[in-house]
PDB file of C-alpha atoms in Angstrom:
ATOM      1  CA  MET A   1     -57.283  80.736 -31.037  1.00  0.00           C
ATOM      2  CA  ASN A   2     -56.751  81.508 -27.466  1.00  0.00           C
ATOM      3  CA  PRO A   3     -58.561  79.569 -24.637  1.00  0.00           C
ATOM      4  CA  PHE A   4     -60.956  82.499 -23.907  1.00  0.00           C
ATOM      5  CA  GLU A   5     -62.276  82.498 -27.545  1.00  0.00           C
ATOM      6  CA  PHE A   6     -62.558  78.669 -27.433  1.00  0.00           C
ATOM      7  CA  VAL A   7     -64.749  78.857 -24.302  1.00  0.00           C
ATOM      8  CA  LEU A   8     -66.701  81.670 -25.703  1.00  0.00           C
ATOM      9  CA  GLY A   9     -67.199  79.563 -29.015  1.00  0.00           C
ATOM     10  CA  ILE A  10     -68.457  76.640 -27.007  1.00  0.00           C
ATOM     11  CA  ILE A  11     -70.881  78.723 -25.039  1.00  0.00           C
ATOM     12  CA  LEU A  12     -72.136  80.279 -28.237  1.00  0.00           C
ATOM     13  CA  ILE A  13     -72.676  76.809 -29.820  1.00  0.00           C
ATOM     14  CA  VAL A  14     -74.560  75.431 -26.797  1.00  0.00           C
ATOM     15  CA  SER A  15     -76.726  78.559 -26.580  1.00  0.00           C
ATOM     16  CA  ILE A  16     -77.720  78.404 -30.268  1.00  0.00           C
ATOM     17  CA  ALA A  17     -78.323  74.641 -30.174  1.00  0.00           C
ATOM     18  CA  SER A  18     -80.730  75.357 -26.895  1.00  0.00           C
ATOM     19  CA  ILE A  19     -82.585  77.961 -28.822  1.00  0.00           C
ATOM     20  CA  VAL A  20     -83.102  75.674 -31.760  1.00  0.00           C
ATOM     21  CA  ARG A  21     -84.332  72.949 -29.678  1.00  0.00           C
ATOM     22  CA  ALA A  22     -86.799  75.371 -27.833  1.00  0.00           C
ATOM     23  CA  LYS A  23     -88.066  76.429 -31.335  1.00  0.00           C
ATOM     24  CA  MET A  24     -88.576  72.803 -32.308  1.00  0.00           C
ATOM     25  CA  GLY A  25     -90.508  72.168 -29.208  1.00  0.00           C
ATOM     26  CA  ILE A  26     -88.201  69.913 -27.528  1.00  0.00           C
ATOM     27  CA  GLY A  27     -87.470  70.103 -23.896  1.00  0.00           C
ATOM     28  CA  ARG A  28     -85.433  68.175 -21.339  1.00  0.00           C
ATOM     29  CA  ASP A  29     -86.514  67.011 -17.839  1.00  0.00           C
ATOM     30  CA  ARG A  30     -84.319  67.139 -14.720  1.00  0.00           C
ATOM     31  CA  HIS A  31     -82.822  63.839 -15.674  1.00  0.00           C
ATOM     32  CA  GLY A  32     -81.690  64.950 -19.166  1.00  0.00           C
ATOM     33  CA  ASN A  33     -84.230  63.015 -21.093  1.00  0.00           C
ATOM     34  CA  GLU A  34     -85.667  64.778 -24.142  1.00  0.00           C
ATOM     35  CA  TYR A  35     -89.320  65.041 -24.584  1.00  0.00           C
ATOM     36  CA  ARG A  36     -91.789  67.036 -26.935  1.00  0.00           C
ATOM     37  CA  LEU A  37     -93.349  70.079 -25.385  1.00  0.00           C
ATOM     38  CA  ASN A  38     -96.522  70.470 -27.400  1.00  0.00           C
ATOM     39  CA  SER A  39     -97.001  67.521 -29.475  1.00  0.00           C
ATOM     40  CA  GLU A  40    -100.291  66.975 -31.289  1.00  0.00           C
ATOM     41  CA  ALA A  41    -100.030  63.095 -30.419  1.00  0.00           C
ATOM     42  CA  SER A  42     -99.723  63.744 -26.720  1.00  0.00           C
ATOM     43  CA  ASP A  43    -102.692  66.214 -26.812  1.00  0.00           C
ATOM     44  CA  ALA A  44    -104.792  63.412 -28.644  1.00  0.00           C
ATOM     45  CA  GLU A  45    -103.647  60.818 -26.059  1.00  0.00           C
ATOM     46  CA  ALA A  46    -104.471  63.173 -23.082  1.00  0.00           C
ATOM     47  CA  ARG A  47    -108.025  63.784 -24.569  1.00  0.00           C
ATOM     48  CA  ARG A  48    -108.624  60.129 -24.993  1.00  0.00           C
ATOM     49  CA  LEU A  49    -107.520  59.474 -21.476  1.00  0.00           C
ATOM     50  CA  GLN A  50    -109.740  62.284 -20.053  1.00  0.00           C
ATOM     51  CA  GLU A  51    -112.640  60.741 -22.002  1.00  0.00           C
ATOM     52  CA  GLU A  52    -111.891  57.237 -20.646  1.00  0.00           C
ATOM     53  CA  VAL A  53    -111.675  58.633 -17.024  1.00  0.00           C
ATOM     54  CA  ARG A  54    -114.960  60.463 -17.583  1.00  0.00           C
ATOM     55  CA  THR A  55    -116.591  57.088 -18.845  1.00  0.00           C
ATOM     56  CA  LEU A  56    -115.172  55.117 -15.836  1.00  0.00           C
ATOM     57  CA  LYS A  57    -116.492  57.690 -13.456  1.00  0.00           C
ATOM     58  CA  ASP A  58    -119.868  57.448 -14.879  1.00  0.00           C
ATOM     59  CA  ARG A  59    -119.691  53.735 -14.714  1.00  0.00           C
ATOM     60  CA  ILE A  60    -118.757  53.901 -11.158  1.00  0.00           C
ATOM     61  CA  ALA A  61    -121.594  56.181 -10.308  1.00  0.00           C
ATOM     62  CA  VAL A  62    -124.028  53.977 -11.902  1.00  0.00           C
ATOM     63  CA  LEU A  63    -122.661  50.990 -10.013  1.00  0.00           C
ATOM     64  CA  GLU A  64    -122.812  52.741  -6.655  1.00  0.00           C
ATOM     65  CA  ARG A  65    -126.360  53.641  -7.359  1.00  0.00           C
ATOM     66  CA  VAL A  66    -127.303  50.144  -8.223  1.00  0.00           C
ATOM     67  CA  ILE A  67    -125.640  48.773  -5.195  1.00  0.00           C
ATOM     68  CA  THR A  68    -127.104  51.247  -2.783  1.00  0.00           C
ATOM     69  CA  ASP A  69    -130.607  51.442  -4.046  1.00  0.00           C
ATOM     70  CA  ASN A  70    -133.368  49.054  -2.980  1.00  0.00           C
ATOM     71  CA  HIS A  71    -134.861  48.034  -6.207  1.00  0.00           C
ATOM     72  CA  SER A  72    -136.001  44.654  -7.500  1.00  0.00           C
ATOM     73  CA  SER A  73    -133.840  42.307  -9.418  1.00  0.00           C
ATOM     74  CA  SER A  74    -135.464  43.374 -12.742  1.00  0.00           C
ATOM     75  CA  ASP A  75    -134.301  46.848 -12.192  1.00  0.00           C
ATOM     76  CA  LEU A  76    -130.813  45.552 -11.393  1.00  0.00           C
ATOM     77  CA  ASP A  77    -130.822  43.536 -14.568  1.00  0.00           C
ATOM     78  CA  ARG A  78    -131.923  46.535 -16.751  1.00  0.00           C
ATOM     79  CA  GLU A  79    -129.042  48.586 -15.246  1.00  0.00           C
ATOM     80  CA  ILE A  80    -126.435  45.928 -15.857  1.00  0.00           C
ATOM     81  CA  GLU A  81    -127.611  45.626 -19.402  1.00  0.00           C
ATOM     82  CA  LYS A  82    -127.565  49.349 -19.943  1.00  0.00           C
ATOM     83  CA  LEU A  83    -123.913  49.256 -18.691  1.00  0.00           C
ATOM     84  CA  ARG A  84    -123.047  46.473 -21.186  1.00  0.00           C
ATOM     85  CA  ASP A  85    -124.698  48.349 -23.954  1.00  0.00           C
ATOM     86  CA  ASN A  86    -122.690  51.667 -23.291  1.00  0.00           C
ATOM     87  CA  ARG A  87    -119.359  49.559 -23.069  1.00  0.00           C
ATOM     88  CA  ASN A  88    -119.727  48.348 -26.700  1.00  0.00           C
TER      89      ASN A  88
END
């Protein structure tokens, strides 16, 4: 086997390995670390985090409204209890 065939063989092996990894859904970042491209676990985690962010935004909106509104302390107590109930 001459050197040209050897280099061609290595290029062929690397190319086939890249295609197999792409079919399996494995990618690499710019540092060479491997990661899953479309994994169901990461999708579920992303949905959970989006729901958590949405919940936190709602709670912040309620807290801002409670702080800026001029209501009696009983209204404030009801709002705080509502937040505690939604949290559990």
